[in-house]
mmCIF file of C-alpha atoms and ligand atoms in Angstrom:
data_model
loop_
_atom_site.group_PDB
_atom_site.id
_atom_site.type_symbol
_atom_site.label_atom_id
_atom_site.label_comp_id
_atom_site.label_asym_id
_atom_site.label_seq_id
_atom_site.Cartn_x
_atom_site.Cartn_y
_atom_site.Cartn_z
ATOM 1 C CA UNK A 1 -1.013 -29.806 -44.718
ATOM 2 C CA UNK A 2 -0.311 -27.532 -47.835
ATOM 3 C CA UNK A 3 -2.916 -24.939 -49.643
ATOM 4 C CA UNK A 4 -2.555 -22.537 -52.441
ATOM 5 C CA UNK A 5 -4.794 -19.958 -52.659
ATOM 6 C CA UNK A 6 -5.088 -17.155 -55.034
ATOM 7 C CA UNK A 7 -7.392 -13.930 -54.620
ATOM 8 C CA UNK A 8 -7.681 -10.579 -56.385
ATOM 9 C CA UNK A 9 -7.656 -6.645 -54.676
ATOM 10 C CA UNK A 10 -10.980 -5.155 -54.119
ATOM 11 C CA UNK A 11 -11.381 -1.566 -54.969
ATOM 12 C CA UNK A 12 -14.320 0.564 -52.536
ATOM 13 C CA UNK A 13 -16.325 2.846 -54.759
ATOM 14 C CA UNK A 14 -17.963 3.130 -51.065
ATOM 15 C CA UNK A 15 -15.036 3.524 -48.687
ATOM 16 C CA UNK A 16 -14.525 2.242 -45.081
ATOM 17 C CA UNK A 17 -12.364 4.574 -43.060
ATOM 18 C CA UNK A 18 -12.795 4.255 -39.240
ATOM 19 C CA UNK A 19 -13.212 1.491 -36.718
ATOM 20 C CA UNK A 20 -15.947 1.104 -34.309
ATOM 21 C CA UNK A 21 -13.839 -1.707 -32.414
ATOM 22 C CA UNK A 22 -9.812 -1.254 -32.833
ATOM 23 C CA UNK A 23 -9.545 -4.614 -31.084
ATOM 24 C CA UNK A 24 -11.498 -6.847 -33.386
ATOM 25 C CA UNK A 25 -10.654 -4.564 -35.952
ATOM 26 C CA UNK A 26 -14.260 -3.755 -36.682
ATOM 27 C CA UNK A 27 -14.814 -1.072 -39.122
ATOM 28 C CA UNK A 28 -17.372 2.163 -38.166
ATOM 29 C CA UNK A 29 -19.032 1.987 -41.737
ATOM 30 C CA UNK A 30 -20.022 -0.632 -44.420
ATOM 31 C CA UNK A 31 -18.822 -0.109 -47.836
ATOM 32 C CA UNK A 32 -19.323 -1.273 -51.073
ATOM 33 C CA UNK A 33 -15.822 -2.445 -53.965
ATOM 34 C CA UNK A 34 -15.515 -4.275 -57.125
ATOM 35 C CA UNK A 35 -13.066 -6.796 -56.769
ATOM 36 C CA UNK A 36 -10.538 -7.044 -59.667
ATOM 37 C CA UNK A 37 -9.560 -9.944 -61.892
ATOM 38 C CA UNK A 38 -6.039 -9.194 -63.760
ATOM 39 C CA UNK A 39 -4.327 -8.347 -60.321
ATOM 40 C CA UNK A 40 -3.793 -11.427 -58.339
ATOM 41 C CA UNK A 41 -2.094 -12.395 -55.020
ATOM 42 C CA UNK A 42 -1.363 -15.504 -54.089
ATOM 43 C CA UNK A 43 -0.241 -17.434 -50.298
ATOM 44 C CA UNK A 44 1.385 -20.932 -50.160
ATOM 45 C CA UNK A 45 0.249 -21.952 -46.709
ATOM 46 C CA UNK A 46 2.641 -25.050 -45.375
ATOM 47 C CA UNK A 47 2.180 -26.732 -42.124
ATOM 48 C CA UNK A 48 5.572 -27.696 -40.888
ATOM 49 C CA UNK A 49 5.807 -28.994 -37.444
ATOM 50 C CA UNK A 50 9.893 -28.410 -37.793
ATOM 51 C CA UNK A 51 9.413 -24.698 -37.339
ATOM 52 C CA UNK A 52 9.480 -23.208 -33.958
ATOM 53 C CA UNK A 53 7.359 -20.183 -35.503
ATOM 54 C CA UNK A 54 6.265 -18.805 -38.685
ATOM 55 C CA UNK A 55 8.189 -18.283 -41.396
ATOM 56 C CA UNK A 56 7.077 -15.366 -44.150
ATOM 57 C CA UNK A 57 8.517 -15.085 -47.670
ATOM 58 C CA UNK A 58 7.059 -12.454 -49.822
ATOM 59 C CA UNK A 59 7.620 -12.318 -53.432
ATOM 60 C CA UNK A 60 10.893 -14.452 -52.887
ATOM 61 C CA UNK A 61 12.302 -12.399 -49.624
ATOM 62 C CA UNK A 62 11.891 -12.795 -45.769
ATOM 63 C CA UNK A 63 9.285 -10.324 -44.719
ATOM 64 C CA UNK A 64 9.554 -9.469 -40.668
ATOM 65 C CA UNK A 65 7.659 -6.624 -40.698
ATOM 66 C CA UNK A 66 4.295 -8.467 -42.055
ATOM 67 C CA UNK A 67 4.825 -11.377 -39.997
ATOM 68 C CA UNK A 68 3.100 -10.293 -36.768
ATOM 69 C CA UNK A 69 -0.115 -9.967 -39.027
ATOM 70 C CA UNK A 70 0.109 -12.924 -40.944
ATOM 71 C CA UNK A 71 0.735 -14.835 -37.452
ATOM 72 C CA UNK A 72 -2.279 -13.581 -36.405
ATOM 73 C CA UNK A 73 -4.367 -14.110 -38.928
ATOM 74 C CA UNK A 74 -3.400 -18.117 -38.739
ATOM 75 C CA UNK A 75 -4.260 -17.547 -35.028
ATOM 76 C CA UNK A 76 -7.504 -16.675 -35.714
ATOM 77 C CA UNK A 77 -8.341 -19.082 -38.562
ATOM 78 C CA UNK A 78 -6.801 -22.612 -36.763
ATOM 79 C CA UNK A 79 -6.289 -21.323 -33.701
ATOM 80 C CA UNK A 80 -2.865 -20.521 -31.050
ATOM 81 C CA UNK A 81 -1.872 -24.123 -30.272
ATOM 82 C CA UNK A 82 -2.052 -24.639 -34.151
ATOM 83 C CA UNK A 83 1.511 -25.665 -35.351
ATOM 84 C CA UNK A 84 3.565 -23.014 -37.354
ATOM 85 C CA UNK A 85 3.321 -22.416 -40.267
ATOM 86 C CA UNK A 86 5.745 -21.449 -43.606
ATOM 87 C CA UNK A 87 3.707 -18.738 -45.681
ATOM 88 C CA UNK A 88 5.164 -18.094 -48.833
ATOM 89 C CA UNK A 89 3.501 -14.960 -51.040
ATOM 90 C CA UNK A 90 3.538 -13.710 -54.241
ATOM 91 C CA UNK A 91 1.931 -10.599 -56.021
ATOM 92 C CA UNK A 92 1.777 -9.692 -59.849
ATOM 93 C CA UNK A 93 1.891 -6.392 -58.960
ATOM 94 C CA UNK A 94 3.339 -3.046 -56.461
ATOM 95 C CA UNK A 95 2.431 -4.183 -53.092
ATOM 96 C CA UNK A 96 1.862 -1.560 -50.009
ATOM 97 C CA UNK A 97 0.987 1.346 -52.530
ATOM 98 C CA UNK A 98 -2.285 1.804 -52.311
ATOM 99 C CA UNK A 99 -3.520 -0.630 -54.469
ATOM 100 C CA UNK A 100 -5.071 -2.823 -51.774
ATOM 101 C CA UNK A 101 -2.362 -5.400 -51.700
ATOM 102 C CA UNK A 102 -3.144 -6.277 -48.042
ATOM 103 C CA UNK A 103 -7.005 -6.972 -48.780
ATOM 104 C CA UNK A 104 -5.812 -9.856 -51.608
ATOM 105 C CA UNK A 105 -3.005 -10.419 -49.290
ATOM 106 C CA UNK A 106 -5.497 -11.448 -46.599
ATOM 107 C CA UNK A 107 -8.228 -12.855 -48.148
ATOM 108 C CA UNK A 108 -6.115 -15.296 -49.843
ATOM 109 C CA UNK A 109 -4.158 -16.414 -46.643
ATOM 110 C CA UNK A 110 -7.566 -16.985 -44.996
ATOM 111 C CA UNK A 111 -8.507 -19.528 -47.876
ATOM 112 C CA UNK A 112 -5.531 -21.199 -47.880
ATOM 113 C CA UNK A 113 -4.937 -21.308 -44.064
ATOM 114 C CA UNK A 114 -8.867 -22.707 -43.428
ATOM 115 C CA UNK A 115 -7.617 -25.706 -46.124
ATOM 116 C CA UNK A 116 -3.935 -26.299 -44.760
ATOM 117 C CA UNK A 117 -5.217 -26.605 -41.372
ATOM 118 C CA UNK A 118 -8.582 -28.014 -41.940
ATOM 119 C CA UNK A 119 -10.827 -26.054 -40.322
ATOM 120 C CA UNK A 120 -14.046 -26.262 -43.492
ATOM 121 C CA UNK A 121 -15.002 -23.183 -42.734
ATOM 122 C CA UNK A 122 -17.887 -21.250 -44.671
ATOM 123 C CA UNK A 123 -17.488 -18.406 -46.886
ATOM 124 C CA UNK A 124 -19.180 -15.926 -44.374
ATOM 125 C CA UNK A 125 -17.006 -17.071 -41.450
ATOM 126 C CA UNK A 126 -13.510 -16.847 -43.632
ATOM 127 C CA UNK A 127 -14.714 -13.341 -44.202
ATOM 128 C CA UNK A 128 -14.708 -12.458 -40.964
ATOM 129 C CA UNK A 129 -11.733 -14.018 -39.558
ATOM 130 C CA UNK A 130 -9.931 -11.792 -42.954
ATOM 131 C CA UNK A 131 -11.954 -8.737 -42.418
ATOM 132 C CA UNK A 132 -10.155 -9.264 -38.462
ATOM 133 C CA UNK A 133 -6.635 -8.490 -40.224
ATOM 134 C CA UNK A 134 -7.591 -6.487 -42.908
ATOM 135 C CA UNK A 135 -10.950 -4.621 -42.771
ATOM 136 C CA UNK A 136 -11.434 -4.376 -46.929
ATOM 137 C CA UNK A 137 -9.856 -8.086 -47.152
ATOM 138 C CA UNK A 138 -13.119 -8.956 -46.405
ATOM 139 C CA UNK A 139 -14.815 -8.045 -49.612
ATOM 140 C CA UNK A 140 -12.171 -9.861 -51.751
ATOM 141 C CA UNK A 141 -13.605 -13.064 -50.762
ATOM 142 C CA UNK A 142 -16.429 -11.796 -53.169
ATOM 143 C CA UNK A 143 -16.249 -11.038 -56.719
ATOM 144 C CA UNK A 144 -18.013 -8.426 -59.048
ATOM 145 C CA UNK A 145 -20.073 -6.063 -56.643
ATOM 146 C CA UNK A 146 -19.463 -6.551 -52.906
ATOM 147 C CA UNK A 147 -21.213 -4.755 -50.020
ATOM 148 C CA UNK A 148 -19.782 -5.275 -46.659
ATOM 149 C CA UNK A 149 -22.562 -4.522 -43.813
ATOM 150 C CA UNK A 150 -22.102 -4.297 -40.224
ATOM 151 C CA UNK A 151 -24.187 -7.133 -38.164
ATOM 152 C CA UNK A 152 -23.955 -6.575 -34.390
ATOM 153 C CA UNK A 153 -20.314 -7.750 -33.476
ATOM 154 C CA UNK A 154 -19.305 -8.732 -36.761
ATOM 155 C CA UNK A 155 -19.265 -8.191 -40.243
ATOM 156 C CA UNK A 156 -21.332 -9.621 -42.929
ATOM 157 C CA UNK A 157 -20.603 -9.451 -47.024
ATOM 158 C CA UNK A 158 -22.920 -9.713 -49.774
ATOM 159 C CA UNK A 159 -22.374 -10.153 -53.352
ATOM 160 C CA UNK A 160 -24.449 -7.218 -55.440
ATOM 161 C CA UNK A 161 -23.816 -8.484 -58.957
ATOM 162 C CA UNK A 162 -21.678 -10.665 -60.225
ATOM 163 C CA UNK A 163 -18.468 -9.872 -62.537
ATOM 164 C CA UNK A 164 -20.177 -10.441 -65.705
ATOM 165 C CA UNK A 165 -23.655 -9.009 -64.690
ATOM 166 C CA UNK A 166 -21.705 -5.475 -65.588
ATOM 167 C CA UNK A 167 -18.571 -5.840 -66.642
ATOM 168 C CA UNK A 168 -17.023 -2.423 -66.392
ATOM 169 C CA UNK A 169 -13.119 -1.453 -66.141
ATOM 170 C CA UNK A 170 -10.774 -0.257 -63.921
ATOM 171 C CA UNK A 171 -7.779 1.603 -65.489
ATOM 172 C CA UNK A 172 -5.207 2.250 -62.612
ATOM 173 C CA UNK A 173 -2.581 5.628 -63.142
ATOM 174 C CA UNK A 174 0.331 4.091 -60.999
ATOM 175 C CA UNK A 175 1.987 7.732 -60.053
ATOM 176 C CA UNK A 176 4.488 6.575 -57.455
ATOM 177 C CA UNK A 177 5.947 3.234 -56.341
ATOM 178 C CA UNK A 178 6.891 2.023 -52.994
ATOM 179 C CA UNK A 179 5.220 1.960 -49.679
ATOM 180 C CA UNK A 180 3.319 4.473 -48.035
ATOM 181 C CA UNK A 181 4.723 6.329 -44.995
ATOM 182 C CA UNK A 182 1.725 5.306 -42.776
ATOM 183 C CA UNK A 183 -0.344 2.517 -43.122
ATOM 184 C CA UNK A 184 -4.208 2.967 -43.919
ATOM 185 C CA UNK A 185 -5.196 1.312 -40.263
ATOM 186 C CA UNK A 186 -3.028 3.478 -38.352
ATOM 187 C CA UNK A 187 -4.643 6.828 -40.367
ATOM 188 C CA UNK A 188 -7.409 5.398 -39.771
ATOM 189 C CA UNK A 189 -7.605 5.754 -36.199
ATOM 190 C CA UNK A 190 -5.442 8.788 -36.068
ATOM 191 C CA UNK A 191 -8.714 10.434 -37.982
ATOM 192 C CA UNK A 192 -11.645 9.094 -35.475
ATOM 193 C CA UNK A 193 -9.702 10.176 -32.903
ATOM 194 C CA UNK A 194 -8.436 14.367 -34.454
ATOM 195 C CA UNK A 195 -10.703 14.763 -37.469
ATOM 196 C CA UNK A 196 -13.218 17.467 -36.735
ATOM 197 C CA UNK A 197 -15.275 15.838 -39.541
ATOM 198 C CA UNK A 198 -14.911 12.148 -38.500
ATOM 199 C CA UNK A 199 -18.425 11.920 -37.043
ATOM 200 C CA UNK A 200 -20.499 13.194 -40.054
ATOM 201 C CA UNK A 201 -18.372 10.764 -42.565
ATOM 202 C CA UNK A 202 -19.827 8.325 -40.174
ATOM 203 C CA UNK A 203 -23.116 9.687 -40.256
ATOM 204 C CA UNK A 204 -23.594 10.198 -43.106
ATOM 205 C CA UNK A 205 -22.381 6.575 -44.798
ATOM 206 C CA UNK A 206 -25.763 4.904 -44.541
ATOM 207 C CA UNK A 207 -27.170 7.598 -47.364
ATOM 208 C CA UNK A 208 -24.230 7.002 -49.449
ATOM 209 C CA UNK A 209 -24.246 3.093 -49.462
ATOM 210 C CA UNK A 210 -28.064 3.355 -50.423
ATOM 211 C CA UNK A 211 -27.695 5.665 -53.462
ATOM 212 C CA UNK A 212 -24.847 3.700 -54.733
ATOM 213 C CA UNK A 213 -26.401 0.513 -54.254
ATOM 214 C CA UNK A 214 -29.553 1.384 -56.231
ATOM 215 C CA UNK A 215 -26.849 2.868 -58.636
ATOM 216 C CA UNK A 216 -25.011 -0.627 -59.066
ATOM 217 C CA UNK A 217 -28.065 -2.833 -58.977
ATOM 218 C CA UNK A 218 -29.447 -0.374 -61.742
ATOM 219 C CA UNK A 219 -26.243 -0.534 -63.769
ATOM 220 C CA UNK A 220 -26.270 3.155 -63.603
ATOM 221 C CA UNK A 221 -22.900 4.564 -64.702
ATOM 222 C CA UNK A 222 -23.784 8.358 -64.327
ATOM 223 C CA UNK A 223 -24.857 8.186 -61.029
ATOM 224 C CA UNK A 224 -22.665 5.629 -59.148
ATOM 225 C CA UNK A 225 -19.759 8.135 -60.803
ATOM 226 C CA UNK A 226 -21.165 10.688 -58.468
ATOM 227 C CA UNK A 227 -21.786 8.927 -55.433
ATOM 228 C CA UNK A 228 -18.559 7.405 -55.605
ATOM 229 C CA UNK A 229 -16.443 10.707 -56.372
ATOM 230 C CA UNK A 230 -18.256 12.450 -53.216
ATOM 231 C CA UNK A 231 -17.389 9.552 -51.091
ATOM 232 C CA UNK A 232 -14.081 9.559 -51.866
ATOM 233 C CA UNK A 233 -13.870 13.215 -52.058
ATOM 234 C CA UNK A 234 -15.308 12.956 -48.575
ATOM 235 C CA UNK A 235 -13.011 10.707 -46.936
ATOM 236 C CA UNK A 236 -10.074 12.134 -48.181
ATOM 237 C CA UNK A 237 -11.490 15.417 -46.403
ATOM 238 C CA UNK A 238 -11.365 14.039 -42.791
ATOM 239 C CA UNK A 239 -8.075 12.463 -43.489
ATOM 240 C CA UNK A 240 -6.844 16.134 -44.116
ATOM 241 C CA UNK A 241 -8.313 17.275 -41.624
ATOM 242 C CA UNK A 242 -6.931 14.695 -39.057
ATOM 243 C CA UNK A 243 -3.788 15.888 -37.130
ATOM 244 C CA UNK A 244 -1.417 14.916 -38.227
ATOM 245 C CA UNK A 245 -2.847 15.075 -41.739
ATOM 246 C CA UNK A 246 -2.567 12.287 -43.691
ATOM 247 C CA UNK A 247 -2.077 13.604 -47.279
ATOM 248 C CA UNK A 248 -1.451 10.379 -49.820
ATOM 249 C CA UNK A 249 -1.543 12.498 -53.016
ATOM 250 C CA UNK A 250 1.177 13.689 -55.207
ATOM 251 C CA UNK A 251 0.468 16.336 -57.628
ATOM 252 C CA UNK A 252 0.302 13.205 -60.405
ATOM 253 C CA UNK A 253 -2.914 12.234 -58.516
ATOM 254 C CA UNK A 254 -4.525 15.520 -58.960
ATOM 255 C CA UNK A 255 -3.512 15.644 -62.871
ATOM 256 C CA UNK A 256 -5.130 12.508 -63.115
ATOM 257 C CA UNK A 257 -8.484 14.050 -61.386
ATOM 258 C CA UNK A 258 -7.728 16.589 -64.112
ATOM 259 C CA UNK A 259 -7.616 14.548 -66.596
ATOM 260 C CA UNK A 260 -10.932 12.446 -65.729
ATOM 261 C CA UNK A 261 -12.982 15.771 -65.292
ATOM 262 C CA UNK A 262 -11.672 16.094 -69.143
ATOM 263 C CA UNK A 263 -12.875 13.018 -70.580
ATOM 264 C CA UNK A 264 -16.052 13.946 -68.033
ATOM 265 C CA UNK A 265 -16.783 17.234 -70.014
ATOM 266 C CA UNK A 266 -16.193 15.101 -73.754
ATOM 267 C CA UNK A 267 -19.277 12.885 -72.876
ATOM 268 C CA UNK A 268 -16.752 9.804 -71.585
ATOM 269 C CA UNK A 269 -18.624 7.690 -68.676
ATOM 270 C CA UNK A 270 -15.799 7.479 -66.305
ATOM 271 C CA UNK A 271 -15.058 8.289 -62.679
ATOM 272 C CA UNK A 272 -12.153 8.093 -60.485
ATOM 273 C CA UNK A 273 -11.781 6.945 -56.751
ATOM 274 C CA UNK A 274 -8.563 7.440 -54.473
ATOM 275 C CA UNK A 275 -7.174 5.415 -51.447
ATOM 276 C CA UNK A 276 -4.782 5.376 -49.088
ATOM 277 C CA UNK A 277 -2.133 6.261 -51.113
ATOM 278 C CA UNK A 278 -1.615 8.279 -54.264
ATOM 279 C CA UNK A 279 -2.476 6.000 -57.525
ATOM 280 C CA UNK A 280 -6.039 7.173 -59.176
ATOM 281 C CA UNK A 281 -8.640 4.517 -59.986
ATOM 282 C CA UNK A 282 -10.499 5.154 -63.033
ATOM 283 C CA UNK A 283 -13.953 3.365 -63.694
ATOM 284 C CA UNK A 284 -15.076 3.070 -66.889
ATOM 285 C CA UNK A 285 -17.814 1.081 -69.488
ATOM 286 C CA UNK A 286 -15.329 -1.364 -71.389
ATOM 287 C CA UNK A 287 -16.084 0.220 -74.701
ATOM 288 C CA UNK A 288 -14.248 3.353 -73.146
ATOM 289 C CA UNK A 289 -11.414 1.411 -71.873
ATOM 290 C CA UNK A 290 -8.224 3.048 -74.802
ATOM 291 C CA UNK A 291 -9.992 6.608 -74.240
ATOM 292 C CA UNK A 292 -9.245 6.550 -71.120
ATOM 293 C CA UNK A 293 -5.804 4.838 -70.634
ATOM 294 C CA UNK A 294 -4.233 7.050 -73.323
ATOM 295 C CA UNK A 295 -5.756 9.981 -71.223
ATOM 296 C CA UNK A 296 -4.148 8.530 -68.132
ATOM 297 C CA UNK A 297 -1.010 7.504 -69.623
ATOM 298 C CA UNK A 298 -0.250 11.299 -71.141
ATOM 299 C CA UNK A 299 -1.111 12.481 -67.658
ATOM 300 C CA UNK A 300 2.009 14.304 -66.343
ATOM 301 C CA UNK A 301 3.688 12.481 -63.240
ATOM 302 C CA UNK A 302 1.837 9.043 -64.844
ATOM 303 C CA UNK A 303 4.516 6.565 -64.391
ATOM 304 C CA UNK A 304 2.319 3.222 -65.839
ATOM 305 C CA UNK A 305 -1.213 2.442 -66.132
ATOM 306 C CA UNK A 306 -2.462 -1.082 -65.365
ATOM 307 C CA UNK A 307 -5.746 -2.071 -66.439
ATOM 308 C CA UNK A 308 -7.917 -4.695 -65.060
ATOM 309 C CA UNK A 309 -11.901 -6.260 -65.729
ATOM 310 C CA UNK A 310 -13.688 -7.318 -62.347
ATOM 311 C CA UNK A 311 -13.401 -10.741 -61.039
ATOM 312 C CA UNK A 312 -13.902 -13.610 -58.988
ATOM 313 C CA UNK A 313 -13.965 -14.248 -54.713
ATOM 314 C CA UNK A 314 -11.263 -15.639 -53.145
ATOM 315 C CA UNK A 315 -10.566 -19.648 -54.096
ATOM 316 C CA UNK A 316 -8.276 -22.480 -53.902
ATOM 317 C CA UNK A 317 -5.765 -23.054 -56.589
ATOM 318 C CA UNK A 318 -4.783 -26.387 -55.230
ATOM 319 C CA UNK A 319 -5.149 -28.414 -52.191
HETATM 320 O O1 LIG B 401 -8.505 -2.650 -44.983
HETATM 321 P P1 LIG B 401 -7.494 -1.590 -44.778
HETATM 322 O O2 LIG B 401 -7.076 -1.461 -43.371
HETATM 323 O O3 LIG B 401 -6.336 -1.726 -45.727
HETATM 324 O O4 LIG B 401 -8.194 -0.163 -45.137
HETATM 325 C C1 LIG B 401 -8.726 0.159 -46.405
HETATM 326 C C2 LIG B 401 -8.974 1.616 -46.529
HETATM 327 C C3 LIG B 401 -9.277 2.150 -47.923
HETATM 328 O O5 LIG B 401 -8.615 1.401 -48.921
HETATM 329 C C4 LIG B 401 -8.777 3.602 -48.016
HETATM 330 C C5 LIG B 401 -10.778 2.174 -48.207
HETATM 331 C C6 LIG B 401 -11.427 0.848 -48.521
HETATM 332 O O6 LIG B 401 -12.627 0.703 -48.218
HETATM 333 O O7 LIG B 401 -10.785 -0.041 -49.104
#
């Protein structure tokens, strides 16, 4: 009647931006992340037939405005009659910022809800019912390399390597705190519906998953950096060019692209990628990890760098 589960962010070096199916919350495009392994979320799901509803508590405080989602998430794992539950989070690190919060967020309350209310289900199914709430929560029941492909009506993920099978890094310049002014599945649609260049990103994502899967599968550093910098480059293109725009960048984030072309031009293997919001991702080989967080860190605007290996999927911490 009680699960822990614990599961780490995913960052896309391939993004997903766009849904083919708002209801099910089906994404247009497959992607491809790396899931992370210092940055950790973790859901406390508790059955309690007391409660008329669900309860949410994250990081020690009553959160309404997740709750809806969280609700529905249990909906779809155990079902609407199920009884309500009390689901208790906590996060080792800035939640709603762009740091893909909601993807660990999900991915663990899928795990833990599937135990608390029984339900056995498989890995691919939990990834589906998470990818429902969160479209990149998905990939976080993964670790190392994750593609996420779309299969008919649903979703399907796939591990590419493991963790260990290239351990690179991620070094994360943290260049504003607190949470963004519109969510990433609201821009979302408000870009397939305005941005003039909406249909070509969507075109045009089949060509980019296959060069950066070859890229991963051949460990190749140099040219997953540019794959992965044009699709990011890419999608943050049709979000400016959505109406409203949705600009997530600070001029922080664009030192930081600054500073990466830098280390770039010195011979450093290192690329950056950008989400919804305005911290900078830089991957690196581990043996350039220091290079490149002192690079970040003197990066004006920097307000702290967080570094972090890749990881495991998604998993139980107790039962
Ligand atoms: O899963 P969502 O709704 O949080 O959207 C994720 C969108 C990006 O982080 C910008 C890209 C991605 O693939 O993770």
């Amino acid at each position: 009647m009680r699960a822990i589960a614990r599961a780490q962010p995913n960052i896309a070096l391939i993004k997903y931006w766009g849904k083919r199916d708002p209801i099910r919350n089906l994404p247009a495009v497959g992607s491809i992340s790396v899931t992370l392994s210092d940055l950790f979320t973790e859901m406390d799901v508790e059955i309690d037939d007391a409660l008329n509803d669900d309860v949410l508590i994250v990081n020690g405080q009553d959160d309404n405005a997740m709750l809806a989602r969280v609700s529905s998430c249990l909906d779809n794992v155990a079902g609407k009659d199920r009884s309500a539950g009390r689901v208790t989070s906590k996060s080792n690190f800035p939640i709603a910022a762009g740091l893909a919060s909601s993807a660990a967020a999900f991915a663990a309350l899928v795990v833990a809800a599937d135990a608390a209310y029984g339900q056995a289900l498989n890995r691919a199914q939990q990834a589906s019912l998470a990818g429902r709430t969160s479209g990149s929560a998905a990939r976080s029941l993964l670790g190392g390399f994750v593609e996420l492909e779309n299969h008919r009506d649903d979703i399907v993920v796939k591990s590419l390597l493991d963790a260990d099978d290239w351990p690179l890094k991620v070094v994360i310049a943290i260049t504003a705190s607190g949470p963004k002014a519109v969510s990433s599945g609201d821009a979302m649609e408000i870009s397939r519906k305005t941005s003039p260049f909406y249909d070509r990103w969507v075109e045009q994502q089949a060509a980019d998953l296959a060069e950066a899967r070859v890229a991963v599968l051949d460990r190749d550093l140099p040219k997953l950096a540019s794959i992965a910098e044009h699709n990011c480059l890419k999608m943050h293109s049709v979000m400016w060019g959505s109406r409203p725009p949705m600009i997530y960048w600070n001029s922080a984030t664009i030192a930081c692209m600054q500073s990466i072309r830098e280390l770039q031009s010195h011979g450093v293997a290192v690329f950056f990628t950008i989400d919804a919001g305005p911290q900078v991702k830089a991957i690196c080989a581990a043996e350039d990890e220091q290079t490149v967080r002192q690079a970040l860190i003197a990066t004006t605007g920097v307000v702290e760098v967080i570094v972090s290996g890749l990881g495991e999927g998604a998993k139980l911490v107790t039962a």
